[in-house]
Every structure is written in structure tokens, then in C-alpha cells.
CSV table of C-alpha atoms in Angstrom, one decimal:
chain,number,residue,atom,x,y,z
A,1,MET,CA,-4.1,0.2,-10.9
A,2,ALA,CA,-1.6,3.0,-10.7
A,3,PRO,CA,2.0,2.0,-11.6
A,4,GLY,CA,3.2,3.4,-8.2
A,5,ALA,CA,0.8,1.3,-6.2
A,6,PRO,CA,2.2,-1.1,-3.6
A,7,VAL,CA,2.7,-4.6,-4.8
A,8,ALA,CA,1.1,-7.5,-2.9
A,9,LEU,CA,2.3,-11.0,-3.7
A,10,VAL,CA,-0.2,-13.7,-2.8
A,11,LEU,CA,1.2,-17.2,-2.6
A,12,GLY,CA,-1.6,-19.7,-3.5
A,13,GLY,CA,-3.4,-16.8,-5.1
A,14,THR,CA,-5.5,-19.0,-7.4
A,15,GLY,CA,-6.9,-21.1,-4.5
A,16,TYR,CA,-10.1,-20.8,-2.5
A,17,LEU,CA,-8.7,-18.4,0.1
A,18,GLY,CA,-6.1,-16.8,-2.3
A,19,ARG,CA,-8.6,-15.6,-4.9
A,20,ALA,CA,-10.7,-13.8,-2.3
A,21,ILE,CA,-7.6,-12.3,-0.7
A,22,CYS,CA,-6.4,-11.0,-4.1
A,23,ALA,CA,-9.7,-9.3,-4.7
A,24,GLY,CA,-9.6,-7.7,-1.2
A,25,LEU,CA,-6.1,-6.4,-1.6
A,26,ARG,CA,-6.8,-5.1,-5.1
A,27,ASP,CA,-9.8,-3.2,-3.7
A,28,GLU,CA,-7.5,-1.7,-1.1
A,29,GLY,CA,-5.2,-0.2,-3.8
A,30,HIS,CA,-2.5,-2.9,-4.2
A,31,ARG,CA,-1.1,-4.2,-7.5
A,32,VAL,CA,-1.7,-7.9,-6.9
A,33,VAL,CA,0.4,-10.8,-8.2
A,34,ALA,CA,-1.0,-14.3,-7.6
A,35,LEU,CA,1.7,-16.9,-7.3
A,36,ALA,CA,0.5,-20.5,-7.9
A,37,ARG,CA,1.8,-23.8,-9.1
A,38,ARG,CA,-0.6,-23.7,-12.1
A,39,GLY,CA,-2.6,-21.0,-13.7
A,40,GLY,CA,-6.1,-20.4,-12.6
A,41,PRO,CA,-8.9,-17.9,-12.3
A,42,VAL,CA,-7.9,-14.7,-10.5
A,43,PRO,CA,-9.9,-11.5,-9.9
A,44,ALA,CA,-9.9,-8.9,-12.6
A,45,GLY,CA,-6.9,-6.6,-12.5
A,46,CYS,CA,-4.6,-9.2,-10.8
A,47,ALA,CA,-1.6,-10.8,-12.5
A,48,VAL,CA,-0.6,-14.5,-12.2
A,49,VAL,CA,2.9,-15.9,-12.0
A,50,THR,CA,3.3,-19.7,-12.1
A,51,ALA,CA,5.8,-21.4,-9.9
A,52,ASP,CA,5.9,-24.7,-8.0
A,53,LEU,CA,6.6,-23.5,-4.5
A,54,SER,CA,7.1,-27.0,-3.2
A,55,ALA,CA,10.1,-27.3,-5.5
A,56,ALA,CA,11.4,-23.8,-5.4
A,57,THR,CA,14.6,-23.2,-3.4
A,58,ALA,CA,15.1,-20.3,-1.1
A,59,PRO,CA,17.5,-18.6,-3.6
A,60,GLU,CA,14.8,-19.0,-6.3
A,61,LEU,CA,12.2,-17.4,-4.1
A,62,LEU,CA,14.6,-14.6,-3.3
A,63,ARG,CA,15.1,-13.9,-7.0
A,64,LEU,CA,11.3,-13.8,-7.4
A,65,LEU,CA,10.9,-11.4,-4.4
A,66,THR,CA,13.7,-9.2,-5.7
A,67,ARG,CA,12.1,-9.0,-9.2
A,68,SER,CA,8.5,-8.3,-8.0
A,69,ARG,CA,9.5,-6.0,-5.1
A,70,PRO,CA,6.4,-6.5,-3.0
A,71,SER,CA,5.6,-4.5,0.1
A,72,LEU,CA,3.4,-7.4,1.2
A,73,VAL,CA,3.5,-11.1,0.9
A,74,VAL,CA,0.5,-13.2,1.9
A,75,ASN,CA,1.1,-17.0,2.3
A,76,ALA,CA,-2.2,-18.6,1.5
A,77,THR,CA,-0.6,-21.9,0.4
A,78,GLY,CA,-1.1,-25.2,2.2
A,79,ALA,CA,-2.3,-28.7,1.8
A,80,LEU,CA,-5.0,-30.7,3.6
A,81,TRP,CA,-7.3,-32.6,1.3
A,82,GLU,CA,-6.4,-35.4,-1.1
A,83,VAL,CA,-2.6,-35.4,-0.4
A,84,THR,CA,-0.2,-37.7,1.3
A,85,ASP,CA,1.3,-36.8,4.7
A,86,SER,CA,4.7,-36.2,3.0
A,87,ALA,CA,3.1,-33.8,0.5
A,88,MET,CA,1.4,-32.0,3.4
A,89,GLU,CA,4.7,-31.6,5.2
A,90,ARG,CA,6.3,-30.1,2.0
A,91,ALA,CA,3.4,-27.7,1.5
A,92,ASN,CA,2.8,-26.7,5.1
A,93,THR,CA,6.3,-26.6,6.5
A,94,GLU,CA,9.1,-26.8,3.9
A,95,VAL,CA,7.6,-24.0,1.7
A,96,VAL,CA,7.4,-21.8,4.8
A,97,ARG,CA,11.0,-22.6,5.7
A,98,ARG,CA,12.2,-21.5,2.2
A,99,LEU,CA,9.9,-18.5,2.2
A,100,VAL,CA,11.1,-17.2,5.6
A,101,GLY,CA,14.7,-17.7,4.4
A,102,ALA,CA,14.1,-15.8,1.3
A,103,LEU,CA,12.3,-12.9,3.1
A,104,GLY,CA,15.2,-12.6,5.5
A,105,ALA,CA,17.6,-12.1,2.7
A,106,VAL,CA,15.7,-9.5,0.7
A,107,PRO,CA,17.9,-6.4,0.2
A,108,GLY,CA,16.5,-3.1,1.3
A,109,PRO,CA,13.0,-2.6,2.9
A,110,ARG,CA,11.6,-6.1,3.6
A,111,PRO,CA,8.0,-6.9,2.7
A,112,ARG,CA,5.5,-7.6,5.4
A,113,LEU,CA,4.5,-11.3,5.7
A,114,VAL,CA,1.0,-12.4,6.6
A,115,HIS,CA,1.0,-16.1,7.0
A,116,LEU,CA,-2.2,-18.1,7.2
A,117,GLY,CA,-2.2,-20.7,9.9
A,118,THR,CA,-5.0,-22.7,11.4
A,119,VAL,CA,-6.7,-23.2,14.8
A,120,TYR,CA,-6.1,-26.9,14.3
A,121,GLU,CA,-2.6,-26.2,15.4
A,122,TYR,CA,-4.0,-26.1,18.9
A,123,GLY,CA,-5.3,-29.7,18.6
A,124,ALA,CA,-6.8,-30.9,21.9
A,125,PRO,CA,-5.0,-28.9,24.6
A,126,ALA,CA,-5.5,-30.4,28.1
A,127,ASP,CA,-5.1,-27.3,30.2
A,128,GLY,CA,-8.8,-27.1,31.2
A,129,ARG,CA,-9.5,-23.7,29.6
A,130,GLU,CA,-13.0,-22.9,28.6
A,131,ALA,CA,-11.9,-21.2,25.4
A,132,ILE,CA,-8.8,-21.3,23.2
A,133,ASP,CA,-6.7,-18.2,22.9
A,134,GLU,CA,-3.2,-17.5,21.6
A,135,ASP,CA,-1.7,-18.5,24.9
A,136,THR,CA,-3.2,-22.0,24.8
A,137,PRO,CA,-0.5,-24.7,24.6
A,138,GLU,CA,-0.5,-26.3,21.2
A,139,ARG,CA,-1.1,-30.1,21.1
A,140,PRO,CA,-2.0,-30.9,17.5
A,141,THR,CA,-3.4,-34.4,17.0
A,142,THR,CA,-3.3,-34.7,13.2
A,143,PRO,CA,-0.5,-34.4,10.5
A,144,TYR,CA,-2.3,-31.3,9.2
A,145,GLY,CA,-2.1,-29.6,12.6
A,146,ARG,CA,1.5,-30.7,13.2
A,147,THR,CA,2.8,-29.5,9.8
A,148,LYS,CA,0.9,-26.2,10.0
A,149,LEU,CA,2.2,-25.6,13.6
A,150,ALA,CA,5.8,-26.2,12.3
A,151,GLY,CA,5.2,-23.6,9.7
A,152,THR,CA,3.8,-21.1,12.2
A,153,ARG,CA,6.8,-21.6,14.5
A,154,LEU,CA,9.2,-20.9,11.6
A,155,VAL,CA,7.5,-17.6,11.0
A,156,THR,CA,7.3,-16.6,14.7
A,157,ALA,CA,10.9,-17.5,15.3
A,158,ALA,CA,12.0,-15.3,12.3
A,159,VAL,CA,9.8,-12.4,13.6
A,160,ALA,CA,11.2,-12.7,17.1
A,161,ALA,CA,14.8,-12.7,15.7
A,162,GLY,CA,14.1,-9.6,13.6
A,163,ARG,CA,14.7,-11.4,10.3
A,164,VAL,CA,11.0,-11.0,9.1
A,165,ASP,CA,8.3,-8.4,9.6
A,166,GLY,CA,5.1,-10.4,9.9
A,167,CYS,CA,2.4,-12.2,11.8
A,168,VAL,CA,0.4,-15.4,11.7
A,169,LEU,CA,-3.4,-15.5,11.4
A,170,ARG,CA,-4.7,-18.7,12.8
A,171,LEU,CA,-8.0,-19.3,10.9
A,172,SER,CA,-10.9,-21.5,12.0
A,173,THR,CA,-13.0,-23.4,9.4
A,174,VAL,CA,-13.6,-20.9,6.6
A,175,ILE,CA,-16.9,-20.9,4.7
A,176,GLY,CA,-17.8,-18.8,1.8
A,177,ARG,CA,-18.0,-18.5,-2.0
A,178,HIS,CA,-16.6,-21.3,-4.0
A,179,ALA,CA,-15.6,-23.5,-1.1
A,180,PRO,CA,-13.8,-26.5,-2.5
A,181,ARG,CA,-15.7,-29.7,-3.0
A,182,SER,CA,-13.0,-31.5,-0.9
A,183,SER,CA,-14.2,-29.5,2.1
A,184,LEU,CA,-17.2,-30.7,4.1
A,185,PHE,CA,-19.7,-27.9,3.3
A,186,GLY,CA,-18.4,-27.5,-0.3
A,187,MET,CA,-19.0,-31.3,-0.8
A,188,LEU,CA,-22.5,-31.0,0.7
A,189,ALA,CA,-23.4,-28.0,-1.4
A,190,ALA,CA,-22.3,-29.9,-4.5
A,191,ARG,CA,-24.4,-33.0,-3.5
A,192,LEU,CA,-27.4,-30.8,-3.0
A,193,ARG,CA,-26.9,-29.3,-6.5
A,194,GLU,CA,-27.1,-32.8,-8.0
A,195,GLY,CA,-30.7,-32.8,-7.0
A,196,SER,CA,-30.9,-36.6,-6.4
A,197,GLY,CA,-33.4,-36.2,-3.6
A,198,VAL,CA,-31.0,-37.8,-1.1
A,199,LEU,CA,-28.3,-36.0,0.8
A,200,ARG,CA,-25.7,-38.4,2.2
A,201,VAL,CA,-23.9,-36.7,5.1
A,202,PRO,CA,-20.8,-37.9,6.9
A,203,GLN,CA,-21.3,-38.7,10.6
A,204,LEU,CA,-20.7,-35.4,12.4
A,205,ASP,CA,-19.9,-34.9,16.0
A,206,GLY,CA,-19.9,-31.9,18.2
A,207,HIS,CA,-19.3,-28.2,17.3
A,208,ARG,CA,-16.8,-26.3,15.2
A,209,ASP,CA,-16.0,-22.6,14.9
A,210,LEU,CA,-16.9,-21.3,11.5
A,211,VAL,CA,-15.7,-18.0,10.0
A,212,ASP,CA,-16.8,-16.2,6.9
A,213,LEU,CA,-14.4,-15.9,4.0
A,214,ARG,CA,-15.1,-12.2,3.8
A,215,ASP,CA,-14.2,-11.8,7.4
A,216,VAL,CA,-10.9,-13.6,6.7
A,217,VAL,CA,-10.1,-11.1,3.9
A,218,ASP,CA,-10.9,-8.2,6.2
A,219,ALA,CA,-8.4,-9.6,8.7
A,220,VAL,CA,-5.7,-10.1,6.1
A,221,VAL,CA,-6.1,-6.5,4.9
A,222,ALA,CA,-6.0,-5.2,8.5
A,223,ALA,CA,-2.9,-7.4,9.3
A,224,ALA,CA,-1.2,-6.0,6.2
A,225,ARG,CA,-1.6,-2.4,7.5
A,226,THR,CA,-0.5,-2.9,11.1
A,227,ARG,CA,3.1,-3.0,12.4
A,228,ASP,CA,2.1,-4.4,15.7
A,229,ARG,CA,4.5,-7.2,16.6
A,230,THR,CA,2.0,-9.6,18.1
A,231,PRO,CA,3.1,-12.8,16.4
A,232,VAL,CA,-0.1,-14.9,16.3
A,233,LEU,CA,-3.8,-13.9,16.1
A,234,ASN,CA,-6.8,-16.1,16.1
A,235,ILE,CA,-9.3,-15.3,13.3
A,236,ALA,CA,-12.5,-17.1,14.0
A,237,GLY,CA,-16.2,-16.8,14.4
A,238,GLY,CA,-15.8,-16.7,18.1
A,239,ARG,CA,-18.4,-19.3,19.0
A,240,PRO,CA,-18.8,-23.0,18.3
A,241,VAL,CA,-21.6,-24.0,15.9
A,242,PRO,CA,-23.3,-27.4,16.0
A,243,LEU,CA,-22.2,-29.1,12.8
A,244,ASP,CA,-25.5,-31.0,12.4
A,245,GLY,CA,-27.3,-27.7,12.8
A,246,ALA,CA,-25.1,-26.0,10.1
A,247,VAL,CA,-25.9,-28.9,7.7
A,248,ASP,CA,-29.6,-28.5,8.3
A,249,ALA,CA,-29.3,-24.7,7.7
A,250,LEU,CA,-27.5,-25.3,4.4
A,251,ILE,CA,-30.4,-27.6,3.3
A,252,ARG,CA,-33.0,-25.0,4.2
A,253,ILE,CA,-31.0,-22.3,2.4
A,254,SER,CA,-30.8,-24.5,-0.7
A,255,GLY,CA,-34.6,-25.1,-0.8
A,256,MET,CA,-33.9,-28.5,-2.2
A,257,PRO,CA,-36.3,-31.3,-1.1
A,258,VAL,CA,-34.0,-34.0,0.2
A,259,VAL,CA,-33.9,-36.9,2.5
A,260,ARG,CA,-30.9,-36.8,4.7
A,261,GLU,CA,-29.0,-40.0,5.2
A,262,SER,CA,-25.9,-40.7,7.3
A,263,GLU,CA,-22.8,-42.3,5.7
A,264,PRO,CA,-21.0,-45.0,7.6
A,265,ARG,CA,-18.2,-43.6,9.8
A,266,ALA,CA,-15.0,-43.4,7.8
A,267,THR,CA,-11.5,-42.7,9.0
A,268,PRO,CA,-11.1,-39.6,11.2
A,269,ARG,CA,-11.1,-36.3,9.4
A,270,ARG,CA,-7.8,-34.6,8.8
A,271,ASP,CA,-9.1,-31.4,10.2
A,272,ALA,CA,-10.4,-32.9,13.4
A,273,GLY,CA,-10.0,-30.4,16.3
A,274,ASP,CA,-11.3,-29.0,19.5
A,275,SER,CA,-14.9,-27.8,19.9
A,276,ARG,CA,-14.3,-25.1,22.4
A,277,PRO,CA,-14.8,-21.4,21.5
A,278,ILE,CA,-11.9,-19.7,19.8
A,279,GLY,CA,-11.0,-16.4,21.5
A,280,VAL,CA,-10.7,-13.4,19.1
A,281,GLY,CA,-10.0,-10.7,21.6
A,282,SER,CA,-6.4,-10.2,20.4
A,283,ALA,CA,-7.6,-9.6,16.9
A,284,LEU,CA,-9.9,-6.9,18.2
A,285,ARG,CA,-7.1,-5.2,20.1
A,286,VAL,CA,-4.4,-5.4,17.5
A,287,LEU,CA,-6.4,-5.2,14.2
A,288,ASP,CA,-9.7,-3.6,15.3
A,289,TRP,CA,-11.2,-6.8,13.7
A,290,VAL,CA,-14.3,-8.7,14.7
A,291,PRO,CA,-16.2,-11.3,12.8
A,292,ARG,CA,-19.2,-9.5,11.2
A,293,ARG,CA,-21.0,-12.2,9.2
A,294,SER,CA,-23.2,-14.9,10.6
A,295,THR,CA,-23.0,-18.6,9.8
A,296,HIS,CA,-26.2,-18.1,7.8
A,297,ASP,CA,-24.5,-15.4,5.7
A,298,SER,CA,-21.6,-17.8,5.1
A,299,LEU,CA,-23.7,-20.7,4.0
A,300,THR,CA,-25.9,-18.5,1.8
A,301,ALA,CA,-22.8,-17.2,0.0
A,302,LEU,CA,-21.5,-20.8,-0.4
A,303,TRP,CA,-24.8,-22.0,-1.8
A,304,GLU,CA,-25.2,-19.1,-4.2
A,305,SER,CA,-21.8,-19.8,-5.7
A,306,SER,CA,-21.9,-23.6,-5.7
A,307,ASN,CA,-22.9,-23.9,-9.3
A,308,GLU,CA,-20.4,-21.2,-10.5
A,309,VAL,CA,-16.9,-21.6,-11.9
A,310,PRO,CA,-14.6,-19.2,-10.0
A,311,SER,CA,-13.7,-16.4,-12.4
A,312,GLN,CA,-13.6,-12.7,-12.2
A,313,LEU,CA,-14.3,-11.3,-8.7
């Protein structure tokens, strides 16, 4: 990459979303630096800086931003699976508080912030709407939704006050290459790869909005370009998908001969949310973005990568 190319700093850049975002920004001409708590695979041509964001203070983040001088910061950090509620609060809210404080203190031109939120921040709104759009009142029902909403509000308040140039992309359930085993479909793909002949599936209710990882990357790239001041944009597939049907589709794509069995109902999932359609009209208007990949495309990409170790992209 040319030395004069703009620098993009991707927080959580070695994670599931972060790696793909790093590759997309690299392909757009950025010099990409992935910031992560521990080293990990990143796309070819991207650098890695290790830092524990949950422990870093705002002054430490400011020094990091001043040294790297990014024109773009993407916050792809967050915690959902296999963590305590207090760890979730640190990752989803406190890290954002410190990041927003540091960005507001950067001397000279301030980098643009693209913060990744979640549609689970809406929770189960009781306003009678047929679809969820950005004006829907938020009523999160889980610690994940509440802590992510707190992070979103920190960003939007700083943008409204003129301290930060940025926006929040509220993502629905993201499916694509190298989905983590802790996620529902990543777990099911891994179980299918085991080839035991039996696929144990958690009890699934209703529908969810599923969006392709590649569509998410396209949205991040578009949000990095725009200077529109719309604070929050939904990034989603735009239609609810029956979860049982998506599981059956993954089984067909795998070609594995399995007997499907239901697991006993466990505790409620931490990503439990509403099954209504997620409106993406604002993203079309502001970013000229629409979801382009189907659920079948997403599940195929997931399956094809499910026996790979994430490495060079």
C-alpha cells in the first residue's frame, strides 16, 4: 500500500467481523491497522497492534490515535458469548466511553468513527409497528442489548455535540465465512463437520433477520466515505427468515447425511430479540446500500469456510 494512503484503525480487527472489514478497507486503498487484545490472523497487507481495550484509559487511547493518525476508526469490538455480564458491560459500553473521549481530544482533523451496534438494542418494542426502523423506541431485554445500546448512545451523543464525526451501524445477525463456533450457525456448521450422523439443534423459535458478512463490509466501506450526519443506520437483510428453515438449508448445503435432534431447552439466548422485519430504507438513502446476498449465499460461504483456520484474506 502506498505510504500516503489513508490509515484505517479497526478495533477488534482480528475477530470475525474485524478481519473481513480489514480486508474490505484494504481493498478500498486504506493502510489498515488491526487493534486487538491478542495477536491473530489478519488479511495480507494489514498490520496488527496488540492492546487490551478493556483496560486502556482514554489518555492511552488518545496516544495511540495520535501515533497512528487514522482518518477512519471502525469499532468492531464487543462481547456476547462466553463472558460474564460485567465483562459484557466493559466491552460494549466502557470501551466505547473511553474511545469517544479519546476521539474528541484528537488534535487536528478528527478521524471518522464507524461504530458497530446491533439490532438487539431495539429489544421488544411495544409500539405496534409492523417493522423496526431507526425511529423505533429501544427496549432491550438482555444484558447484551442494554450494554450495546449504552455504547450507541455514547456515540450518538458525541456526534450530536460535535465532538465526534461518526455514525452507528446497527447490524442484524451476521452470517458468513469463519462464523465463530460460539454463534448458532457457526456451532451447527462445526457439528456437521464432525460427521457423527446426528445433528443436535437447540430449540429454535420464530424468525430472525440474517445479513451476509460481505454486505456488512460493504456498509462499513460506504459509511466511511459519507459525511452524512444521520446517527444510526440499520444494516440488515430486510426480511425475517425462519430459523428452522435456515438450519435445514445449512444441512442441505453441507450434503451431510444427518438425523436432526432437538436439544432440551436451555436458558434464553443472550441474543434473543424481535422477529419483525428490520427496515433498511435509511441505509439505501444515506449510503446507497442494500443487502445483495441471499441467506443461501451466506450459509454457503459459512459452510465452505467451516473447516478452515482464518488466515490471509
